[in-house]
XYZ file of C-alpha atoms in Angstrom:
446
model
C -45.608 0.232 -40.753
C -46.316 1.913 -44.210
C -43.115 2.071 -45.820
C -42.641 6.317 -45.153
C -42.856 5.189 -40.997
C -40.067 3.038 -42.337
C -38.022 5.859 -44.256
C -38.125 7.747 -41.372
C -37.146 4.998 -38.578
C -34.397 4.126 -40.923
C -33.923 8.073 -40.724
C -33.382 8.176 -37.354
C -30.969 5.143 -36.809
C -28.962 7.183 -39.418
C -28.985 10.597 -37.192
C -28.606 8.228 -34.108
C -25.487 6.733 -35.633
C -24.481 9.630 -36.432
C -24.781 11.327 -33.773
C -23.841 8.401 -31.853
C -20.234 8.371 -34.326
C -17.686 10.060 -31.406
C -18.591 7.906 -29.023
C -18.071 4.612 -31.379
C -14.583 6.202 -31.267
C -13.728 5.790 -27.919
C -10.808 4.295 -27.447
C -12.077 1.174 -23.908
C -9.082 0.102 -22.222
C -9.464 -2.072 -19.479
C -7.405 -1.207 -15.811
C -7.778 -3.678 -12.874
C -6.982 -3.155 -9.535
C -6.619 -4.563 -5.744
C -9.095 -2.703 -3.287
C -12.195 -3.212 -1.989
C -15.385 -1.078 -0.262
C -14.477 2.223 0.111
C -11.715 2.367 -1.863
C -12.873 0.462 -4.186
C -15.274 3.590 -4.925
C -12.798 5.637 -5.005
C -11.054 4.663 -7.661
C -14.724 4.146 -9.541
C -14.460 7.841 -9.388
C -11.911 8.596 -10.203
C -12.365 6.384 -13.350
C -15.576 8.402 -14.284
C -14.469 11.212 -13.607
C -11.352 11.211 -16.207
C -13.970 9.494 -18.679
C -16.062 12.558 -18.294
C -12.619 14.813 -18.662
C -12.747 13.887 -22.182
C -14.384 11.967 -25.706
C -10.863 9.843 -27.338
C -10.645 6.584 -24.170
C -13.120 4.636 -21.758
C -11.216 3.466 -19.075
C -12.974 0.375 -17.523
C -12.092 -0.128 -14.072
C -12.896 -3.903 -12.016
C -11.993 -4.800 -8.534
C -9.886 -7.677 -8.214
C -10.745 -7.366 -3.625
C -7.263 -8.241 -2.825
C -3.467 -6.778 -3.830
C -2.643 -10.720 -3.936
C -5.528 -12.265 -6.379
C -5.129 -8.972 -8.693
C -1.185 -10.519 -8.969
C -2.723 -13.666 -9.304
C -4.595 -12.955 -11.879
C -2.906 -10.214 -13.772
C -0.298 -13.369 -14.344
C -3.432 -16.024 -15.270
C -4.312 -13.458 -17.633
C -1.503 -13.013 -18.898
C -0.853 -16.205 -20.349
C -4.014 -16.413 -21.555
C -3.205 -12.594 -23.405
C -6.473 -11.274 -21.404
C -4.391 -9.365 -19.663
C -5.591 -5.187 -18.677
C -4.126 -2.256 -20.222
C -2.943 -0.747 -16.566
C -3.024 -3.365 -13.312
C -2.195 -1.755 -10.021
C 0.695 -4.371 -8.287
C 1.451 -4.201 -4.945
C 4.647 -3.516 -2.890
C 5.240 -6.989 -2.169
C 4.643 -8.033 -5.937
C 7.255 -5.179 -7.426
C 10.167 -8.001 -8.081
C 7.505 -10.303 -10.088
C 6.517 -8.146 -12.339
C 9.668 -6.372 -13.041
C 11.038 -9.588 -13.552
C 8.458 -10.496 -15.846
C 8.957 -8.343 -19.195
C 5.689 -8.291 -19.744
C 5.309 -4.624 -18.880
C 6.459 -1.249 -20.960
C 8.771 1.538 -18.458
C 6.254 4.420 -17.901
C 8.866 7.128 -18.720
C 8.975 5.846 -22.464
C 5.307 5.697 -22.551
C 4.598 8.891 -21.637
C 7.755 10.351 -23.632
C 6.246 8.039 -27.217
C 2.967 9.689 -26.129
C 3.850 13.389 -25.734
C 3.676 13.695 -22.226
C 6.791 15.386 -20.537
C 6.188 14.272 -16.733
C 8.640 15.532 -14.044
C 9.631 12.673 -12.349
C 12.255 14.371 -10.401
C 9.287 16.067 -8.455
C 7.816 11.890 -6.613
C 8.957 11.407 -3.785
C 12.690 9.738 -3.581
C 11.566 6.510 -1.261
C 8.491 5.899 -3.446
C 10.277 6.048 -7.191
C 12.697 4.563 -5.874
C 10.582 1.555 -4.878
C 9.382 1.067 -8.427
C 13.070 2.511 -9.933
C 16.367 -0.100 -11.391
C 19.020 0.343 -9.397
C 20.663 3.360 -12.069
C 16.948 5.123 -11.073
C 13.957 4.785 -14.225
C 11.322 4.635 -13.220
C 9.201 1.537 -14.148
C 5.652 1.822 -12.800
C 3.642 4.653 -12.356
C 3.361 5.882 -8.117
C -0.419 5.165 -7.365
C -1.590 5.234 -3.782
C 1.620 4.733 -1.098
C 1.265 5.159 2.209
C 3.222 4.174 5.537
C 2.631 2.551 8.772
C 1.067 4.500 11.381
C -0.387 3.740 15.053
C -3.516 5.101 16.126
C -4.867 6.381 19.532
C -7.233 6.930 21.518
C -6.661 9.839 23.609
C -9.315 10.418 26.391
C -8.097 6.918 26.879
C -4.556 8.271 27.246
C -5.769 11.244 29.175
C -7.339 8.507 31.076
C -4.439 6.827 32.242
C -2.573 10.386 32.734
C -0.234 9.996 29.735
C 0.103 13.143 28.404
C 1.188 13.562 23.584
C 1.675 11.036 21.779
C 3.735 8.238 23.314
C 7.243 7.319 21.343
C 8.402 3.967 22.650
C 7.134 0.888 23.403
C 8.216 1.027 26.452
C 5.484 3.937 27.020
C 3.283 1.909 24.500
C 3.754 -0.873 27.368
C 3.519 0.901 30.245
C 0.410 2.867 28.898
C -1.633 -0.503 27.788
C -0.842 -2.255 31.365
C -2.661 1.118 33.402
C -5.951 0.439 30.595
C -6.161 -2.557 31.688
C -6.338 -1.425 35.345
C -8.860 1.013 34.090
C -10.801 -1.339 32.395
C -10.382 -1.131 29.720
C -10.723 -4.748 27.972
C -8.847 -4.466 24.708
C -5.686 -1.735 25.594
C -4.151 -2.552 21.731
C -5.633 -4.597 19.196
C -3.574 -6.838 16.902
C -4.019 -8.752 13.838
C -0.989 -10.819 13.080
C -2.318 -10.851 9.199
C -0.950 -7.232 9.276
C 3.062 -8.632 9.253
C 3.178 -5.425 7.139
C 3.300 -2.856 10.139
C 4.434 -5.377 12.975
C 7.278 -6.707 10.812
C 9.022 -5.127 7.371
C 8.151 -1.166 9.207
C 9.273 -2.119 12.882
C 12.295 -3.789 10.690
C 13.087 -0.279 8.802
C 12.870 2.221 11.066
C 14.794 0.386 13.309
C 17.530 -0.314 10.609
C 17.307 -4.565 10.671
C 18.026 -6.157 7.533
C 15.167 -8.676 6.111
C 17.677 -10.743 3.843
C 21.041 -10.283 3.120
C 21.756 -7.858 -0.229
C 20.330 -5.093 0.671
C 17.075 -6.628 1.778
C 17.561 -8.102 -2.580
C 18.476 -5.362 -4.247
C 22.147 -7.361 -4.384
C 20.739 -9.745 -6.463
C 19.066 -12.513 -7.397
C 21.084 -15.120 -3.958
C 19.545 -12.696 -1.328
C 19.401 -14.390 2.404
C 16.819 -14.201 4.804
C 18.160 -12.741 8.641
C 15.258 -12.448 10.780
C 16.234 -14.332 13.147
C 18.747 -13.247 13.584
C 17.995 -9.298 14.267
C 15.410 -7.119 16.377
C 12.644 -8.871 15.796
C 13.665 -11.793 18.028
C 13.159 -9.094 20.675
C 10.292 -7.630 19.297
C 8.345 -10.338 19.015
C 9.063 -12.205 22.181
C 7.802 -8.463 23.131
C 4.615 -9.415 21.579
C 3.755 -12.463 23.041
C 4.236 -11.424 26.281
C 1.664 -8.188 25.843
C -0.565 -10.992 24.562
C -0.143 -12.910 27.527
C -1.069 -10.539 29.590
C -4.316 -9.076 27.635
C -2.698 -6.404 26.692
C -2.450 -7.199 23.339
C -6.208 -8.370 21.598
C -6.486 -10.980 19.165
C -8.575 -8.582 16.740
C -9.174 -9.637 12.512
C -11.694 -11.228 9.862
C -11.019 -14.353 11.397
C -12.406 -13.204 14.820
C -15.684 -11.228 13.732
C -14.060 -7.260 13.936
C -11.200 -5.759 12.808
C -8.454 -4.083 14.226
C -9.760 -0.570 12.279
C -13.306 -1.236 13.501
C -12.079 -1.958 16.877
C -10.712 1.356 17.857
C -13.289 3.383 15.116
C -16.187 1.001 17.645
C -14.342 2.081 21.045
C -13.679 -1.033 21.830
C -9.696 -1.155 21.728
C -7.481 2.377 22.800
C -4.508 1.362 20.487
C -4.518 -0.204 16.953
C -1.532 0.208 14.172
C -2.396 0.206 10.398
C -1.736 2.655 7.291
C -1.821 6.285 6.838
C -4.677 5.251 4.546
C -7.186 4.311 6.855
C -6.821 7.375 8.125
C -9.632 8.394 5.995
C -11.458 4.583 7.354
C -11.476 5.394 10.710
C -12.521 9.311 10.316
C -15.548 7.548 8.389
C -16.807 4.798 11.024
C -15.706 6.721 14.673
C -18.603 5.905 16.833
C -19.824 10.091 17.953
C -17.410 11.536 20.412
C -14.547 9.289 19.642
C -10.840 11.771 20.404
C -8.189 10.123 18.965
C -5.069 11.254 16.463
C -2.033 9.655 14.880
C 1.405 8.735 15.744
C 4.934 7.746 13.384
C 5.348 3.784 14.226
C 7.155 4.074 18.432
C 11.207 2.825 18.815
C 12.923 0.450 20.785
C 14.236 2.710 24.017
C 18.043 3.145 22.535
C 18.059 3.004 19.085
C 18.158 5.966 16.417
C 15.059 6.136 14.291
C 15.606 6.107 10.283
C 12.906 6.651 8.134
C 9.563 3.733 7.242
C 9.016 1.817 4.189
C 6.396 2.767 1.225
C 3.786 0.870 1.137
C 1.003 0.984 -1.251
C 1.213 -0.404 -4.808
C 1.358 1.485 -8.533
C 0.470 1.087 -11.213
C 1.585 -1.402 -14.499
C 1.201 -1.155 -18.360
C 1.319 -4.566 -19.811
C 2.376 -5.565 -23.205
C 0.218 -6.897 -26.008
C -2.833 -3.900 -26.263
C -3.199 -1.651 -29.056
C -1.599 1.737 -29.561
C -4.316 3.237 -29.174
C -5.850 1.745 -25.335
C -1.579 2.758 -24.466
C -1.955 6.497 -25.343
C -5.492 5.871 -22.852
C -3.291 4.651 -20.170
C -0.845 7.815 -21.469
C -4.298 10.266 -20.843
C -5.093 7.851 -18.077
C -1.975 8.702 -15.664
C -1.135 12.262 -17.465
C -4.890 12.831 -15.928
C -3.588 11.266 -12.136
C -0.089 13.534 -12.698
C -2.572 17.036 -12.628
C -2.383 18.447 -8.722
C -5.887 18.619 -8.610
C -5.961 14.753 -8.920
C -3.628 14.194 -6.714
C -5.341 16.680 -3.675
C -8.544 14.501 -4.178
C -7.476 11.060 -4.487
C -5.889 12.094 -0.654
C -8.783 14.072 0.548
C -11.254 10.987 -0.001
C -8.556 8.234 0.826
C -5.852 8.900 3.429
C -2.925 8.218 1.135
C -0.526 10.782 1.166
C 0.575 12.775 -2.117
C 3.492 11.283 -4.035
C 4.684 14.601 -5.413
C 7.318 16.688 -3.231
C 4.992 20.199 -5.250
C 1.564 17.910 -4.428
C 2.372 17.541 -0.597
C 3.810 21.103 -0.439
C 0.315 22.577 -2.267
C -2.153 20.980 0.627
C 0.049 22.100 2.874
C -0.007 25.749 1.740
C -3.942 25.469 1.738
C -3.640 24.587 5.556
C -4.813 20.747 4.212
C -2.871 19.603 7.056
C -3.617 21.549 10.124
C -7.001 20.654 10.655
C -9.497 18.118 11.475
C -9.672 15.593 9.642
C -7.219 15.724 8.129
C -4.845 17.018 10.406
C -1.421 14.041 11.398
C -1.801 13.283 7.786
C 1.301 14.858 7.614
C 3.173 12.841 9.942
C 3.093 10.441 7.330
C 5.388 11.963 5.182
C 7.545 12.098 8.564
C 8.197 9.174 8.343
C 8.973 8.452 5.138
C 11.491 10.922 4.919
C 12.722 11.164 8.359
C 16.176 10.022 7.093
C 17.359 9.550 3.687
C 17.059 4.824 2.598
C 19.244 3.105 3.467
C 19.943 -0.095 2.585
C 18.132 -1.727 4.581
C 14.878 1.470 4.532
C 15.382 2.306 0.496
C 12.803 -1.146 0.429
C 12.541 -4.783 -0.423
C 13.526 -6.473 -3.845
C 12.666 -10.115 -2.822
C 11.376 -12.165 -5.351
C 8.009 -13.591 -4.515
C 7.588 -11.663 -1.746
C 3.999 -12.145 -1.350
C 4.123 -16.101 -0.363
C 7.400 -14.660 2.125
C 4.851 -12.048 3.768
C 2.073 -15.115 3.915
C 4.743 -17.361 5.938
C 5.701 -14.210 8.595
C 2.124 -14.139 9.139
C 1.786 -17.900 9.961
C 4.427 -17.439 12.624
C 3.335 -14.816 14.182
C 0.486 -16.789 14.971
C 2.268 -19.831 15.750
C 3.898 -17.621 18.327
C 1.067 -16.282 19.433
C -1.494 -18.464 19.776
C -0.085 -22.133 19.848
C 3.170 -21.055 21.702
C 5.689 -21.498 19.254
C 9.677 -20.906 20.771
C 10.059 -17.148 19.083
C 13.781 -17.969 17.986
C 12.689 -21.721 16.512
C 10.068 -19.651 14.432
C 11.954 -17.334 13.597
C 14.759 -19.799 12.399
C 12.024 -21.838 10.458
C 10.399 -18.444 8.451
C 14.139 -17.973 7.292
C 14.110 -21.298 6.266
C 11.233 -21.148 4.267
C 11.948 -18.365 3.103
C 15.031 -19.214 1.588
C 12.945 -21.839 -0.367
C 10.757 -19.445 -1.531
C 13.802 -17.524 -2.966
C 15.699 -20.420 -4.168
C 12.583 -21.245 -6.742
C 12.118 -17.938 -7.769
C 16.378 -17.254 -8.291
C 16.137 -20.891 -9.963
C 13.403 -19.255 -12.313
C 14.887 -16.292 -13.325
C 18.225 -18.037 -13.717
C 19.434 -15.904 -16.110
C 18.356 -12.603 -14.773
C 19.447 -9.487 -14.345
C 18.068 -6.573 -11.744
C 16.803 -4.045 -13.263
């Protein structure tokens, strides 16, 4: 290579370096999340759109596969000072983050970085879940949902049922007729779904899971599940399973409840409204189905269901530039365009009143494939939140939820007596709560 060639190459590199300098100036920050599969793909799409929408920041979005793994990895990373700037924490991990002192409140972050968000625009039942008792929102509402029930409407018609069931008594009658009509799996049941089968059942029947308003009143709350209506409901689940009307479906048996419904193998299943998009995508040709609010026990008044899903927390220990990037990302998420896009491609509900109203005015909910999703909003706002329906604020609740999964499995598959199994669940839950209370013995709930 001649000297001139070298000079030419050096000049070219200099030009490239100068041209590339704006890219080099980008602030890169990480966002960890607990979703996988199709939903992970949608988050990657979202991150790509954000990165292409401006030149100052690059968000790097990394799936940790599931909510619980992301919570554990986030805690471990924070202790090692290797935490992401933004992390997605599910509903069951909310109190763990609240007491951790590892985060920046979302309101403060946005104000400090010059963004003005109308927090009153967020649905009250969603905002209250992630707020202090004084109403200060601590994390950014993100993917919000509630539990629903899905029906194969052709199967309903075949057994002579018009409309959609509203009570568990109707579900039982329909399931028995479906079995008699030759359907091998009237109702898909996965005990791993403690969220919909247990927590949401308790909420819409205004049943406490723990004292002190499900923990909102203090860390010394105690479990009370064995003293409430869920004793009767779990007894009913067991009877339905023994009769072959509930059929075990889940990852551990090779076919999940959603897949069994979408494949036409099961005629009813319960899951998140966020499953609406997945059912649409996976449904076999000719499958006619609809979605409804969870059924009630006869003789009980319905109250609002609980918000599920997750919110975004901003972790301490990062640079001011990274916080500016996080604030810009949150502001991007709060735009009407992103609200509509995220709800459309996933099935999660819009988290703001104006977002929901705008989508309603456009006719979003009037026709397939999105018709029915508005029922999740109806369920979440059916009544103003009560002491038992504003949320669950129990320490290490992910572990308590896991104990409920084991409890339902013991009852369904190992014939454990229901009352004794739920009393044991309460005792194990109280042990978890007391250990959490000891860890935060001087803490005051925010």
